[in-house]
């Protein structure tokens, strides 16, 4: 019985590691929050941009294509297409969405240093 529990514990830890490693980049966080508000797919690169810190559009497009989108898709959090350049929720999207839903529920408790300018 404890062997099963131990093995499941490892899988749960790996899933949380996936969630937090994927959310360590702003474009990926922006895509997730854009998808939270969308009924279907979201346009890229627009949905990956923080309006308070606009990146170079060409550079962002390349980073999305070669880095950020593959990372999200590899874990099943999103699915994406190059033409048209869009992203949509993947089968594991709920695992990253819950982090933002929990934050939004407790937004008044988030320190200003993590909110001001966002």
Short mmCIF file of C-alpha atoms in Angstrom, two decimals:
data_model
loop_
_atom_site.label_atom_id
_atom_site.label_comp_id
_atom_site.label_asym_id
_atom_site.label_seq_id
_atom_site.Cartn_x
_atom_site.Cartn_y
_atom_site.Cartn_z
CA UNK A 1 0.00 0.00 0.00
CA UNK A 2 2.73 2.51 0.89
CA UNK A 3 4.59 1.72 -2.35
CA UNK A 4 1.59 2.87 -4.37
CA UNK A 5 1.34 6.02 -2.32
CA UNK A 6 5.05 6.73 -2.78
CA UNK A 7 4.86 6.26 -6.55
CA UNK A 8 1.81 8.50 -6.80
CA UNK A 9 3.59 11.10 -4.68
CA UNK A 10 6.43 11.21 -7.18
CA UNK A 11 3.98 11.69 -10.07
CA UNK A 12 2.23 14.51 -8.24
CA UNK A 13 5.57 16.20 -7.51
CA UNK A 14 6.53 15.89 -11.19
CA UNK A 15 3.21 17.43 -12.26
CA UNK A 16 3.71 20.40 -9.92
CA UNK A 17 7.27 20.78 -11.19
CA UNK A 18 5.88 20.84 -14.75
CA UNK A 19 3.36 23.54 -13.83
CA UNK A 20 5.85 25.84 -12.13
CA UNK A 21 8.64 25.37 -14.66
CA UNK A 22 6.24 26.22 -17.49
CA UNK A 23 5.04 29.35 -15.68
CA UNK A 24 8.54 30.75 -15.16
CA UNK A 25 8.39 32.89 -18.34
CA UNK A 26 6.12 35.90 -18.87
CA UNK A 27 4.97 35.04 -22.42
CA UNK A 28 3.81 31.62 -21.22
CA UNK A 29 1.96 33.16 -18.26
CA UNK A 30 0.29 35.63 -20.61
CA UNK A 31 -0.83 32.83 -22.94
CA UNK A 32 -2.35 30.92 -20.03
CA UNK A 33 -4.21 33.98 -18.74
CA UNK A 34 -5.42 34.80 -22.26
CA UNK A 35 -6.77 31.27 -22.63
CA UNK A 36 -8.54 31.52 -19.26
CA UNK A 37 -10.66 34.31 -20.71
CA UNK A 38 -11.18 32.73 -24.15
CA UNK A 39 -13.82 30.31 -25.35
CA UNK A 40 -11.58 28.97 -28.11
CA UNK A 41 -8.19 29.74 -29.57
CA UNK A 42 -6.25 32.97 -28.99
CA UNK A 43 -4.21 34.88 -31.58
CA UNK A 44 -0.45 34.94 -31.31
CA UNK A 45 1.80 36.75 -30.64
CA UNK A 46 -0.76 39.27 -29.28
CA UNK A 47 -1.95 36.94 -26.51
CA UNK A 48 1.58 36.48 -25.19
CA UNK A 49 2.28 40.17 -24.57
CA UNK A 50 2.17 41.92 -21.23
CA UNK A 51 0.71 45.34 -22.10
CA UNK A 52 3.07 47.01 -19.62
CA UNK A 53 6.24 45.53 -21.14
CA UNK A 54 5.93 45.26 -24.90
CA UNK A 55 8.72 43.15 -26.41
CA UNK A 56 10.07 43.37 -29.95
CA UNK A 57 7.33 41.68 -32.06
CA UNK A 58 9.72 39.80 -34.35
CA UNK A 59 11.80 38.53 -31.46
CA UNK A 60 8.71 37.46 -29.52
CA UNK A 61 7.31 35.59 -32.53
CA UNK A 62 10.56 33.63 -32.87
CA UNK A 63 10.72 32.90 -29.13
CA UNK A 64 7.11 31.73 -29.13
CA UNK A 65 7.63 29.45 -32.10
CA UNK A 66 10.93 27.92 -31.00
CA UNK A 67 10.72 28.02 -27.20
CA UNK A 68 7.55 29.01 -25.34
CA UNK A 69 4.85 27.24 -27.35
CA UNK A 70 6.75 23.93 -27.58
CA UNK A 71 7.30 23.98 -23.79
CA UNK A 72 3.59 24.50 -23.09
CA UNK A 73 2.55 21.93 -25.70
CA UNK A 74 5.08 19.31 -24.58
CA UNK A 75 3.28 19.08 -21.24
CA UNK A 76 -0.19 19.12 -22.82
CA UNK A 77 -1.11 22.53 -21.41
CA UNK A 78 -1.81 24.00 -24.85
CA UNK A 79 -2.08 23.05 -28.49
CA UNK A 80 -0.93 25.48 -31.15
CA UNK A 81 -0.71 26.03 -34.88
CA UNK A 82 1.69 28.09 -36.95
CA UNK A 83 -0.83 29.06 -39.65
CA UNK A 84 -2.92 30.68 -38.42
CA UNK A 85 -0.66 31.48 -35.48
CA UNK A 86 -2.96 30.54 -32.58
CA UNK A 87 -3.01 28.61 -29.31
CA UNK A 88 -5.83 26.78 -27.56
CA UNK A 89 -6.29 24.85 -24.34
CA UNK A 90 -4.64 21.43 -24.21
CA UNK A 91 -5.79 18.35 -22.28
CA UNK A 92 -3.82 19.36 -19.15
CA UNK A 93 -4.70 23.08 -19.29
CA UNK A 94 -6.59 22.87 -16.00
CA UNK A 95 -3.33 22.11 -14.17
CA UNK A 96 -1.87 25.53 -15.04
CA UNK A 97 -5.19 27.37 -15.02
CA UNK A 98 -5.83 26.52 -11.37
CA UNK A 99 -2.73 28.47 -10.31
CA UNK A 100 -4.12 31.68 -11.80
CA UNK A 101 -7.65 30.99 -10.62
CA UNK A 102 -6.32 30.60 -7.07
CA UNK A 103 -4.34 33.84 -7.39
CA UNK A 104 -7.36 35.73 -8.72
CA UNK A 105 -9.45 34.43 -5.83
CA UNK A 106 -6.96 35.93 -3.36
CA UNK A 107 -5.81 38.94 -5.37
CA UNK A 108 -6.22 41.30 -2.42
CA UNK A 109 -3.60 39.29 -0.51
CA UNK A 110 -0.92 39.48 -3.21
CA UNK A 111 1.89 41.88 -2.25
CA UNK A 112 1.94 45.14 -4.24
CA UNK A 113 5.47 44.34 -5.39
CA UNK A 114 4.02 41.47 -7.43
CA UNK A 115 1.10 43.47 -8.83
CA UNK A 116 2.03 47.12 -9.41
CA UNK A 117 3.03 47.53 -13.05
CA UNK A 118 1.41 44.29 -14.22
#
